Amino acid sequence: MARTPGPSRSLATCRHRCGLACARTAPNRSGNTPFGDLVRAEVSRRGLLGGALGALVIGAGAACTAVPSAPRDSAPATPTAASPGPSLAPLAFEPVPPNRDDAVRVPDGYRQRVLIRWGDPVLPGAPEFDHERQTAAAQRQQFGYNNDYLTVVPLPDPERADDHGRRGLLVVNHEYTNEELIFRRYDDKAPTAAQIGVAMAAHGMSVVELERVGDTGEWRLVRSGALPYNRRITVETPLEFTGPAAGSALLRTAADPDGRRVLGTLSNCSGGVTPWGTVLSGEENFDHYFVGGDEAPAAAKPALDRYGFHTKRRHPPGSRHWDTADERFDLAQHPNEANRFGWIVELDPYDSESVPRKRTALGRFKHEGATIVVAGDGRVVAYLGDDERFEYLYKFVSEERLQTGDSADDRRHNRGLLDRGTLYAAEFGFTSAGEIDGAGALPDDGAFNGSGRWLPLAQGELSMIDGMALDEVLVHTRLAADRAGATPLDRPEDVAIHPRDHRVYVSLSNNDYRGAVGRPAADEANPRHDNKHGHVLELIETGGDPAADTFAWSLPIVCGDPDDPATYFAGFDKTSVSPISCPDNLTFDADGNLWISTDGNAVTGPGGDPYNDGLFAVPVDGPERGRVRQFLSVPIGAEQASAYLTPDQRTALVSVQHPGEVGGATADRPASTWPDGDLARPAVVVVWRAGDGLLGR
Ligand code: FEO
Ligand code: CA
Ligand code: CA
């Protein structure tokens, strides 16, 4: 039924993370509807999984993967095929009940400690955090705000060079800032230059050296020594463009007439790791940092509009006024600066002097993250979500193959793999199209499912879209995917790859505009109108080949309160399932259990207030497939932004983003005082079992 939409997520989140995008019309007006005439036959999962499955999984935190070690001045270790991992018992823990506690809650028998929080020193000699006298100069040396994606890459133990299980580098995205929670008496109509400077320096990424505490599952920061790897990336750090669109006229500005060099990375949301030891980071909601769109040249406006840039008021609600500190954020003066964000960034955490790269072959959109898997023939595949309502799922397949040697030539070769290949967008077909009415009832064939195909947008040096040049396809990828006929999805966020058989899991977070007046109705891949709780997509590439151009798909989990009939947990008994809402980041443990972080829990408690977000674990195989259990909850107003599970399965590092982000809360009147009892501070928390216990068992 058509209805008038409205934002379901906290308005405070909308204002700061996406510039109130949720209160505006979603920018996809392509009218794309999925083709129902794709292969309609039920696809045999067994048949699809029967192919060669020799791929290497290096997913966003794919826990069983031996992440290669590549310390400075030495070659990365040879990537190894996904190991079967330790033989683990089934998940067995007492779920954390839904709650609204201003605390991180873990099951009985687990321990937790804050590892690092906003403002803690990162660079050698960085000042201690001083909230009342924070400066941009201090913040550039300290842990940034709103940590999102995190991962750990290994370092050898200085005393046991072959032991990569005792030291590592934590790599973290800092997605955005909550100025009203950072600064006392913040006036969002007239922020000071000093406040803008602090906020700019609190964006970006951090690299921080870690070490294991004794032989326990606990990890801590390395505080002493030269800290040669520790690094902050901010909006002032030089990066370079690589790939087919580098140097394009669309990327040239007054400050960079060659279109090859850009200052900073913005809105870094999720990410991934590569087999060659680098970390990928997705630039997501970059649009709302810019003003002046209405005065931009007419030729630039269709693309600005398609990416959601404000084109009317100069400083709409939520504007950070960055144009007053740096004119490149004024599109009236520098319209192409908009095109220089929205990319996948590749960072070498082992070289603190390295220049991070924006990989243009992976397209430009509101990148959630990039999850890498290596196909059986050695080609590298990246799965990419565009996190906005009615946007698309993409993948990139490299032209060249991964070289598994350790020579300088091998390393140079591998570091170019993401610069040349084919970029696709996904189109979904259905088996039960006529039965989908938006209410969420399961079709007669027992599944939301179908098949699909990957639509090529760009291939090597060729545009695959009539009327668009190659650089236009890569810079204005949403417009290219519109023309190709990609299927609009309910906010495609993170992707995780099953460590054994390479099934692809995609979180579709929510979409309260689905079925609204003038907006696309429900379809089998997005089966609920006013989708407040989201769902999880399982995608099986034909032949189990990540480079395939067709796939089968189904929805194993349709989220929400299990008491709601419009939920589905792979057929598992709903009375023993935890409520789960708004799946966001995904990762697998070594045994193939999916761990889901949530952002924006819309399941409410007795008082009508939403429960806190959390981390959930669910088997995707066997008799417990679909049994979602809550492992952890985060404080009031926080998002459980991401989790990294260590390969030995003893430790989880979890990213607690924007605690206290509640409408009306300020630094002077906080809604959360986590973690220290005074100011709310985003932080990374380490969770481990006492003794030798394994997570979740
Ligand atoms: Fe930054 Fe899609 O979450
Ligand atoms: Ca069906
Ligand atoms: Ca996210």
XYZ file of C-alpha atoms and ligand atoms in Angstrom:
702
model
C 0.000 0.000 0.000
C 1.325 3.457 -0.871
C 2.134 5.642 2.085
C 4.050 8.739 2.952
C 7.514 7.871 4.149
C 9.497 9.330 6.990
C 12.795 8.614 8.639
C 12.819 5.738 11.108
C 16.408 6.209 12.221
C 17.320 8.680 14.895
C 17.216 12.159 13.410
C 20.470 12.830 15.227
C 22.134 10.106 13.173
C 20.612 11.419 9.971
C 21.778 14.943 10.637
C 25.391 14.106 11.296
C 26.143 11.062 9.200
C 24.216 11.741 6.047
C 23.120 15.362 6.276
C 19.453 14.479 6.789
C 19.404 12.437 3.584
C 16.782 10.191 5.189
C 14.414 13.138 5.444
C 14.792 13.881 1.736
C 13.759 11.952 -1.301
C 16.139 9.120 -2.145
C 18.154 10.227 -5.176
C 17.515 7.179 -7.373
C 14.691 8.162 -9.700
C 15.861 5.861 -12.486
C 12.589 3.952 -12.463
C 14.620 0.762 -12.690
C 12.572 -2.271 -11.885
C 13.983 -5.754 -11.757
C 13.443 -7.947 -14.759
C 11.153 -10.834 -14.002
C 12.160 -12.598 -17.176
C 15.546 -13.693 -15.961
C 15.976 -17.359 -15.318
C 12.979 -18.196 -13.181
C 13.718 -21.810 -12.503
C 14.549 -22.707 -8.954
C 18.263 -23.046 -8.789
C 19.715 -26.032 -7.117
C 22.072 -24.871 -4.455
C 23.854 -28.195 -4.587
C 24.431 -27.785 -8.282
C 25.820 -24.320 -7.883
C 28.074 -25.289 -5.064
C 29.408 -28.253 -6.901
C 31.905 -26.176 -8.863
C 35.503 -25.490 -8.151
C 35.724 -23.787 -4.802
C 39.410 -23.190 -4.584
C 39.106 -19.471 -4.044
C 40.926 -17.566 -1.404
C 38.739 -15.570 0.919
C 40.092 -12.331 2.278
C 36.850 -10.777 3.338
C 36.063 -7.858 5.539
C 37.381 -9.551 8.625
C 36.954 -13.071 7.276
C 38.309 -14.624 10.360
C 39.601 -17.904 9.089
C 41.790 -16.304 6.519
C 45.482 -16.172 7.111
C 45.973 -12.462 6.491
C 49.424 -12.149 5.001
C 52.135 -10.566 6.992
C 53.914 -7.722 5.260
C 56.058 -5.845 7.725
C 57.924 -2.818 6.511
C 61.002 -3.619 4.438
C 60.044 -7.207 3.931
C 57.968 -9.024 1.411
C 54.373 -9.939 2.128
C 54.014 -13.580 2.938
C 52.571 -15.748 0.230
C 48.808 -15.680 0.474
C 47.458 -19.029 1.514
C 44.186 -20.654 0.649
C 41.437 -20.311 3.203
C 42.301 -22.799 5.884
C 39.587 -24.893 7.465
C 40.430 -23.145 10.725
C 40.247 -24.696 14.143
C 37.665 -27.397 14.665
C 35.033 -25.583 16.624
C 32.085 -26.594 18.700
C 28.692 -25.180 17.706
C 27.784 -21.746 18.961
C 26.811 -21.993 22.599
C 26.274 -18.887 24.687
C 23.387 -17.380 26.564
C 22.164 -14.504 24.384
C 22.364 -10.976 25.731
C 18.745 -9.846 26.133
C 17.548 -6.689 24.339
C 18.252 -3.730 26.627
C 18.705 0.034 26.880
C 21.685 0.002 29.214
C 24.361 2.660 28.916
C 27.009 -0.045 28.766
C 28.523 -2.723 26.592
C 26.914 -6.025 27.611
C 28.503 -9.407 26.868
C 27.436 -12.940 27.835
C 28.443 -14.440 31.170
C 32.015 -15.675 31.140
C 33.323 -12.953 28.833
C 35.519 -10.002 29.664
C 35.763 -6.614 27.989
C 37.946 -3.535 28.090
C 38.115 -0.298 26.129
C 41.117 -0.627 23.819
C 41.209 2.922 22.434
C 38.767 5.805 22.364
C 38.301 9.113 20.620
C 41.155 11.458 21.552
C 43.592 8.828 22.843
C 47.172 9.384 21.602
C 48.106 7.601 18.363
C 51.310 9.223 17.111
C 54.463 9.221 19.247
C 54.424 12.301 21.463
C 50.732 12.998 20.912
C 49.146 14.937 23.763
C 46.709 13.270 26.117
C 43.060 14.041 25.428
C 41.892 17.306 26.966
C 38.256 17.796 26.170
C 38.070 21.381 27.394
C 41.066 22.467 25.318
C 40.929 20.240 22.258
C 42.764 21.570 19.190
C 43.094 20.480 15.586
C 46.837 20.027 16.121
C 46.187 17.605 18.985
C 43.398 15.806 17.150
C 45.636 15.160 14.138
C 47.798 13.021 16.435
C 44.978 11.346 18.332
C 42.395 8.669 17.633
C 39.628 10.111 15.483
C 35.905 10.238 16.125
C 33.210 7.689 15.268
C 35.328 4.631 14.618
C 33.514 2.400 12.103
C 35.197 -0.466 10.201
C 38.179 -2.004 11.904
C 40.546 -4.792 11.067
C 43.859 -6.106 12.324
C 46.794 -7.044 10.105
C 49.549 -9.109 11.709
C 53.055 -8.120 12.682
C 55.772 -10.613 13.590
C 56.744 -10.836 17.237
C 60.151 -9.131 17.558
C 61.381 -12.029 19.669
C 59.652 -14.801 17.714
C 59.745 -13.748 14.085
C 57.567 -16.606 12.887
C 54.824 -15.840 15.388
C 52.211 -13.522 13.881
C 49.697 -14.108 16.641
C 51.034 -11.683 19.232
C 51.308 -8.305 17.531
C 49.286 -6.513 14.925
C 48.190 -3.233 13.436
C 44.678 -2.046 14.141
C 43.339 -0.132 11.136
C 40.198 1.918 11.790
C 37.887 4.202 9.804
C 36.611 7.419 11.412
C 33.384 8.006 9.554
C 31.994 11.313 10.808
C 31.710 13.670 13.764
C 28.900 14.566 16.161
C 29.791 18.190 16.781
C 27.094 18.742 19.385
C 28.488 15.858 21.449
C 32.107 16.968 20.948
C 31.908 20.695 21.708
C 30.207 22.341 24.634
C 27.684 25.055 23.651
C 28.024 24.130 19.963
C 26.112 26.451 17.610
C 25.460 24.535 14.402
C 24.584 27.756 12.569
C 27.969 29.327 13.267
C 30.687 26.836 14.213
C 34.048 28.438 14.963
C 37.116 27.906 12.813
C 38.726 26.059 15.716
C 35.762 23.668 15.972
C 35.792 23.016 12.219
C 39.520 22.291 12.410
C 39.057 19.732 15.183
C 36.188 18.069 13.317
C 38.186 17.842 10.083
C 41.100 16.268 11.941
C 38.777 13.770 13.661
C 37.739 12.285 10.288
C 39.769 9.769 8.289
C 41.602 6.682 9.483
C 43.980 5.489 12.209
C 46.687 2.820 12.272
C 47.662 1.714 15.777
C 50.071 -1.000 16.921
C 48.651 -3.679 19.238
C 50.005 -6.566 21.272
C 48.509 -9.565 23.017
C 48.468 -9.475 26.817
C 50.479 -12.532 27.897
C 48.849 -15.665 26.538
C 45.335 -14.417 27.092
C 42.703 -13.395 24.586
C 43.119 -9.760 25.628
C 44.926 -7.238 23.407
C 46.245 -3.774 24.291
C 47.903 -0.785 22.638
C 51.662 -0.674 22.304
C 52.425 2.578 24.082
C 56.226 2.730 24.081
C 58.965 2.592 21.496
C 59.183 4.247 18.108
C 55.661 3.210 17.007
C 56.796 3.303 13.358
C 53.459 2.154 11.958
C 51.145 4.427 13.925
C 49.456 6.880 11.631
C 46.535 9.265 11.252
C 44.909 9.970 7.900
C 42.697 13.089 7.818
C 40.992 15.284 5.221
C 44.338 17.023 4.747
C 46.418 13.915 3.956
C 47.578 13.671 0.311
C 46.145 10.702 -1.623
C 46.400 9.828 -5.291
C 43.968 8.595 -7.906
C 44.859 5.454 -9.836
C 43.069 3.433 -12.493
C 41.266 4.416 -15.674
C 39.664 7.645 -14.407
C 42.861 9.069 -12.864
C 43.594 12.308 -14.693
C 40.054 12.572 -16.066
C 38.768 16.086 -16.699
C 36.022 15.221 -14.215
C 38.632 14.984 -11.449
C 40.601 18.140 -12.264
C 40.392 21.185 -10.020
C 42.232 24.458 -9.581
C 44.373 22.866 -6.885
C 44.985 19.716 -8.937
C 44.940 20.517 -12.650
C 46.152 16.967 -13.430
C 43.260 15.263 -11.630
C 45.619 12.832 -9.928
C 46.136 14.081 -6.402
C 43.545 14.793 -3.738
C 43.627 15.866 -0.130
C 41.916 13.526 2.267
C 39.357 10.811 2.521
C 35.847 11.312 3.884
C 32.989 9.342 5.430
C 35.075 6.186 5.682
C 32.535 3.543 6.523
C 33.333 -0.133 6.064
C 36.294 -1.747 4.343
C 38.198 -4.903 3.645
C 41.650 -6.423 3.431
C 43.544 -7.632 0.387
C 45.708 -10.744 -0.042
C 48.695 -8.433 -0.537
C 48.355 -6.929 2.936
C 46.620 -3.619 2.293
C 43.386 -2.312 3.782
C 40.459 -0.966 1.760
C 38.140 1.773 3.005
C 34.837 2.946 1.531
C 33.997 6.656 1.199
C 30.272 6.743 1.899
C 28.183 9.844 2.736
C 30.571 12.404 1.282
C 27.892 14.581 -0.306
C 26.760 16.536 2.708
C 30.201 18.007 3.377
C 29.726 20.206 0.330
C 27.671 23.383 -0.198
C 26.896 25.589 -3.182
C 25.451 22.936 -5.449
C 22.749 25.311 -6.650
C 25.394 27.603 -8.113
C 27.376 24.803 -9.739
C 27.438 24.713 -13.569
C 24.294 23.252 -15.111
C 26.294 20.423 -16.683
C 27.348 19.193 -13.248
C 23.879 19.226 -11.728
C 22.391 15.902 -12.913
C 25.251 13.973 -11.349
C 25.247 16.110 -8.206
C 21.548 15.412 -7.891
C 21.982 11.665 -8.456
C 24.479 11.569 -5.603
C 22.228 13.532 -3.243
C 24.209 16.769 -3.003
C 22.317 19.679 -1.532
C 21.491 22.050 -4.333
C 19.287 24.543 -2.553
C 20.319 26.086 0.747
C 23.945 26.949 1.246
C 24.097 25.739 4.848
C 21.163 23.399 5.430
C 20.591 21.812 8.834
C 23.505 19.567 9.690
C 25.983 21.427 7.485
C 29.466 21.404 8.922
C 30.358 24.735 7.237
C 33.635 23.264 5.989
C 33.516 25.624 3.016
C 34.300 28.435 5.442
C 37.589 26.727 6.312
C 38.458 25.301 2.886
C 36.829 26.671 -0.264
C 37.108 23.353 -2.119
C 33.966 22.287 -0.253
C 32.050 25.030 -2.092
C 30.716 23.498 -5.302
C 29.949 26.943 -6.729
C 33.709 27.501 -6.914
C 34.982 23.938 -7.322
C 32.254 21.683 -8.736
C 34.672 18.862 -9.582
C 35.783 18.523 -5.966
C 32.564 16.539 -5.466
C 33.884 13.900 -7.874
C 37.029 13.385 -5.842
C 35.195 11.597 -3.018
C 33.068 8.450 -3.086
C 35.879 6.030 -3.915
C 37.468 2.925 -2.457
C 40.733 3.912 -0.785
C 43.615 1.429 -0.507
C 46.013 1.970 2.401
C 49.279 0.152 3.071
C 49.322 -0.031 6.865
C 52.861 -1.381 6.883
C 54.323 1.819 5.453
C 53.355 4.965 7.328
C 54.928 7.072 4.563
C 52.910 5.477 1.760
C 50.415 7.553 -0.214
C 46.942 5.958 -0.017
C 45.224 5.425 -3.355
C 41.695 6.010 -4.579
C 41.028 3.123 -6.977
C 38.856 4.544 -9.746
C 38.265 1.179 -11.458
C 35.972 0.264 -8.544
C 33.564 3.065 -9.412
C 32.249 6.012 -7.475
C 29.182 5.824 -5.282
C 28.402 5.847 -1.568
C 30.768 2.972 -0.976
C 30.050 0.969 2.127
C 33.129 -1.243 1.863
C 35.003 -3.665 -0.373
C 35.145 -7.384 0.318
C 37.801 -9.288 -1.567
C 37.796 -12.914 -2.685
C 40.214 -14.528 -5.117
C 38.600 -16.677 -7.802
C 39.928 -20.137 -8.555
C 41.788 -18.795 -11.596
C 43.525 -16.126 -9.516
C 41.463 -13.124 -10.540
C 40.621 -10.816 -7.661
C 36.951 -10.032 -7.046
C 35.693 -7.125 -4.929
C 32.056 -6.981 -3.787
C 30.833 -3.426 -3.266
C 27.656 -2.021 -1.683
C 26.216 1.452 -2.351
C 24.529 2.328 0.919
C 21.513 4.424 0.140
C 17.871 3.530 -0.328
C 17.167 2.012 -3.748
C 20.841 1.744 -4.668
C 22.736 -1.156 -6.186
C 25.129 -3.992 -5.421
C 28.327 -3.990 -7.508
C 31.320 -6.200 -8.078
C 34.703 -5.743 -9.690
C 36.666 -8.579 -11.308
C 40.330 -7.930 -11.997
C 41.737 -8.547 -15.435
C 45.034 -9.907 -14.167
C 45.620 -12.732 -11.732
C 47.063 -12.632 -8.249
C 50.731 -13.580 -8.145
C 51.513 -15.625 -5.083
C 55.275 -15.088 -4.978
C 57.070 -12.726 -2.644
C 59.300 -10.833 -5.061
C 59.211 -7.086 -5.549
C 57.721 -7.739 -9.002
C 54.950 -9.850 -7.484
C 54.155 -7.130 -4.991
C 54.126 -4.427 -7.655
C 51.914 -6.579 -9.867
C 49.422 -7.314 -7.093
C 49.174 -3.676 -6.082
C 47.938 -2.878 -9.564
C 45.211 -5.528 -9.624
C 42.466 -3.141 -8.547
C 43.298 -0.727 -11.363
C 42.176 -2.817 -14.314
C 39.154 -5.072 -14.667
C 35.410 -5.209 -15.164
C 32.918 -3.340 -13.002
C 29.408 -4.822 -12.798
C 26.092 -3.962 -11.159
C 23.616 -6.635 -10.051
C 20.222 -7.316 -11.593
C 17.859 -9.632 -9.737
C 15.218 -11.997 -11.138
C 12.448 -13.682 -9.161
C 10.620 -16.966 -8.712
C 7.485 -15.658 -6.977
C 7.052 -12.153 -8.338
C 3.236 -12.276 -8.439
C 2.962 -13.132 -4.758
C 4.873 -10.198 -3.291
C 2.483 -7.639 -1.799
C 4.848 -5.858 0.597
C 3.492 -7.528 3.731
C 6.463 -9.879 4.049
C 4.590 -13.200 3.811
C 6.769 -16.033 2.506
C 5.813 -17.108 -1.054
C 4.260 -20.501 -1.767
C 7.595 -21.913 -2.944
C 8.908 -21.325 0.570
C 11.561 -18.750 -0.222
C 12.313 -15.226 -1.258
C 14.681 -16.283 -4.008
C 15.636 -16.175 -7.636
C 18.566 -15.782 -9.917
C 20.410 -12.795 -11.270
C 23.102 -11.507 -13.532
C 25.997 -9.109 -13.350
C 25.628 -6.232 -15.800
C 28.964 -4.923 -17.097
C 29.433 -1.150 -16.803
C 33.106 -0.831 -17.692
C 35.641 -3.328 -18.923
C 39.324 -2.440 -18.949
C 39.566 0.706 -21.063
C 36.058 0.313 -22.487
C 32.788 1.844 -21.399
C 29.978 -0.694 -21.652
C 27.282 1.998 -21.456
C 26.071 3.672 -24.624
C 26.499 7.420 -24.476
C 28.888 7.427 -21.531
C 32.663 7.603 -21.806
C 34.762 5.358 -19.566
C 35.600 8.101 -17.092
C 31.938 9.117 -16.938
C 30.987 5.533 -16.058
C 33.578 5.362 -13.299
C 32.956 8.843 -11.856
C 29.160 8.811 -12.269
C 28.694 5.107 -11.684
C 25.164 5.441 -10.344
C 24.058 6.966 -13.649
C 25.738 4.132 -15.554
C 24.063 1.477 -13.410
C 20.694 3.207 -13.893
C 21.125 2.881 -17.650
C 22.271 -0.727 -17.411
C 19.097 -1.657 -15.527
C 20.499 -2.632 -12.122
C 18.020 -3.580 -9.392
C 17.338 -1.036 -6.618
C 17.881 -2.631 -3.204
C 17.022 -1.681 0.378
C 20.394 -0.074 1.233
C 23.102 -2.560 0.277
C 25.722 -2.298 2.975
C 28.471 -4.707 3.897
C 29.393 -7.992 2.187
C 30.996 -11.084 3.716
C 32.166 -14.231 1.963
C 31.654 -17.665 3.474
C 35.139 -18.962 4.294
C 34.582 -22.429 2.839
C 32.300 -22.235 -0.182
C 32.295 -18.531 -1.116
C 28.618 -17.889 -0.698
C 28.199 -14.118 -0.642
C 26.216 -12.434 2.153
C 24.968 -8.880 1.820
C 23.233 -6.849 4.512
C 20.323 -4.779 3.225
C 19.905 -2.465 6.162
C 16.403 -1.016 5.797
C 14.328 1.219 3.531
C 11.332 3.003 4.929
C 10.624 4.436 1.461
C 9.977 0.999 -0.079
C 6.376 1.052 -1.241
C 5.931 4.766 -0.535
C 4.088 7.133 -2.866
C 6.001 7.358 -6.125
C 8.709 4.965 -4.987
C 9.378 1.346 -6.016
C 7.060 -1.241 -4.549
C 8.235 -4.355 -2.777
C 9.745 -7.113 -4.897
C 10.986 -10.572 -4.003
C 14.495 -9.328 -3.106
C 13.059 -6.433 -1.065
C 9.822 -7.999 0.086
C 8.484 -5.567 2.680
C 7.009 -2.120 2.332
C 8.210 0.381 4.942
C 11.162 -1.932 5.564
C 12.281 -0.797 9.012
C 14.348 -3.828 9.962
C 16.226 -4.924 6.839
C 17.252 -8.374 5.672
C 20.253 -10.489 4.749
C 20.834 -11.637 1.179
C 22.640 -14.885 0.361
C 24.069 -15.009 -3.135
C 25.630 -18.052 -4.785
C 27.706 -17.375 -7.860
C 27.180 -19.875 -10.683
C 29.623 -22.732 -10.336
C 30.829 -21.275 -7.051
C 33.003 -18.981 -9.172
C 33.251 -15.436 -7.775
C 34.024 -14.192 -11.302
C 30.799 -15.686 -12.738
C 28.349 -13.396 -14.497
C 25.200 -15.037 -13.107
C 24.101 -16.067 -9.631
C 21.311 -17.510 -7.516
C 20.052 -15.679 -4.459
C 17.751 -16.058 -1.470
C 16.919 -14.230 1.753
C 17.841 -16.479 4.695
C 17.060 -13.785 7.257
C 14.306 -11.184 7.181
C 14.995 -9.169 10.319
C 12.780 -7.807 13.083
C 11.123 -8.963 16.260
C 10.599 -12.723 15.883
C 7.036 -12.187 17.128
C 6.394 -10.212 13.927
C 5.028 -12.620 11.281
C 6.872 -10.635 8.595
C 10.222 -11.997 9.782
C 12.050 -15.108 8.669
C 15.034 -16.893 10.148
C 15.709 -19.618 7.567
C 12.804 -21.552 9.034
C 14.355 -21.851 12.500
C 12.040 -21.873 15.506
C 11.458 -18.186 16.173
C 10.967 -18.688 19.907
C 14.723 -19.173 20.316
C 15.853 -16.343 18.061
C 17.029 -12.920 19.277
C 15.291 -9.841 17.861
C 17.600 -8.264 15.259
C 17.114 -5.085 13.237
C 19.096 -3.113 10.652
C 21.970 -5.452 9.736
C 25.038 -3.496 8.705
C 28.542 -4.910 8.932
C 29.145 -8.631 8.437
C 31.985 -11.011 9.147
C 32.465 -14.768 9.388
C 34.164 -16.819 12.067
C 36.430 -19.730 11.183
C 33.572 -22.208 11.394
C 31.373 -20.355 8.942
C 29.046 -18.644 11.412
C 27.955 -15.202 10.288
C 28.418 -12.334 12.775
C 26.135 -9.367 12.160
C 26.617 -5.848 13.540
C 23.512 -3.661 13.621
C 22.945 0.056 13.072
C 19.637 1.616 14.008
C 17.705 -1.016 15.919
C 14.026 -0.327 15.248
C 12.713 -3.017 17.601
C 11.197 -1.192 20.540
C 10.785 -2.112 24.177
C 7.834 -1.659 26.519
C 8.220 2.144 26.688
C 8.318 2.469 22.912
C 12.020 3.303 22.889
C 14.279 1.312 20.567
C 16.576 -1.273 22.036
C 20.310 -0.761 21.715
C 22.247 -2.064 18.732
C 24.392 -5.145 19.016
C 26.501 -7.944 17.604
C 24.707 -11.160 16.665
C 25.960 -14.597 15.592
C 24.061 -17.000 13.340
C 24.946 -20.332 11.713
C 24.253 -20.396 7.984
C 24.467 -24.187 7.668
C 23.153 -27.230 9.472
C 20.192 -27.626 11.804
C 20.781 -24.248 13.451
C 20.818 -22.256 10.201
C 18.919 -19.073 11.009
C 19.274 -19.263 14.799
C 20.249 -15.642 15.458
C 21.620 -14.977 18.923
C 22.709 -11.661 20.370
C 26.307 -11.788 21.567
C 26.795 -8.194 22.662
C 24.934 -4.915 23.020
C 26.326 -1.375 22.838
C 25.403 1.716 24.898
C 22.479 4.063 24.375
C 22.528 5.874 21.053
C 25.517 3.863 19.793
C 25.844 1.801 16.668
C 27.646 -1.550 16.780
C 29.650 -0.469 13.764
C 31.842 -3.486 13.043
C 33.611 -6.480 14.554
C 36.918 -8.182 13.892
C 37.319 -11.759 15.118
C 40.908 -12.874 15.575
C 41.990 -15.947 13.590
C 42.473 -17.921 16.823
C 38.802 -17.245 17.685
C 39.656 -16.019 21.161
C 39.047 -12.305 20.725
C 36.584 -9.894 19.197
C 37.429 -6.246 18.617
C 34.225 -4.268 18.303
C 33.686 -0.717 17.126
C 31.266 1.289 19.276
C 30.270 4.301 17.206
C 28.410 7.442 18.295
C 27.392 6.559 21.882
C 24.781 9.050 23.065
C 23.667 10.027 19.549
C 20.114 10.764 20.637
C 17.946 13.688 19.588
C 18.473 16.673 21.896
C 21.623 15.295 23.541
C 24.645 17.593 23.765
C 28.099 17.551 25.330
C 26.558 19.455 28.219
C 23.496 17.193 28.452
C 24.748 13.788 27.277
C 22.390 10.878 26.730
C 25.299 8.499 27.302
C 28.309 8.826 29.550
C 29.977 5.677 28.234
C 32.760 4.667 28.584
C 34.136 6.766 31.455
C 31.091 8.147 33.236
C 31.395 11.691 31.894
C 31.627 12.398 28.171
C 30.377 9.938 25.546
C 33.383 8.802 23.514
C 33.319 6.456 20.530
C 35.733 3.595 21.226
C 37.040 0.201 20.222
C 36.375 -2.514 22.796
C 38.232 -5.801 23.130
C 36.106 -8.787 24.217
C 37.584 -12.134 25.188
C 36.892 -15.302 27.118
C 38.598 -16.069 30.372
C 41.169 -18.855 30.055
C 41.527 -20.535 26.688
C 37.866 -20.278 25.751
C 36.787 -19.592 22.203
C 34.306 -16.916 21.248
C 30.710 -17.980 21.204
C 31.395 -21.558 22.297
Fe 28.229 4.119 7.210
Fe 26.397 2.271 5.470
O 26.987 2.755 7.073
Ca 10.387 -17.607 -4.354
Ca 28.072 0.755 8.003
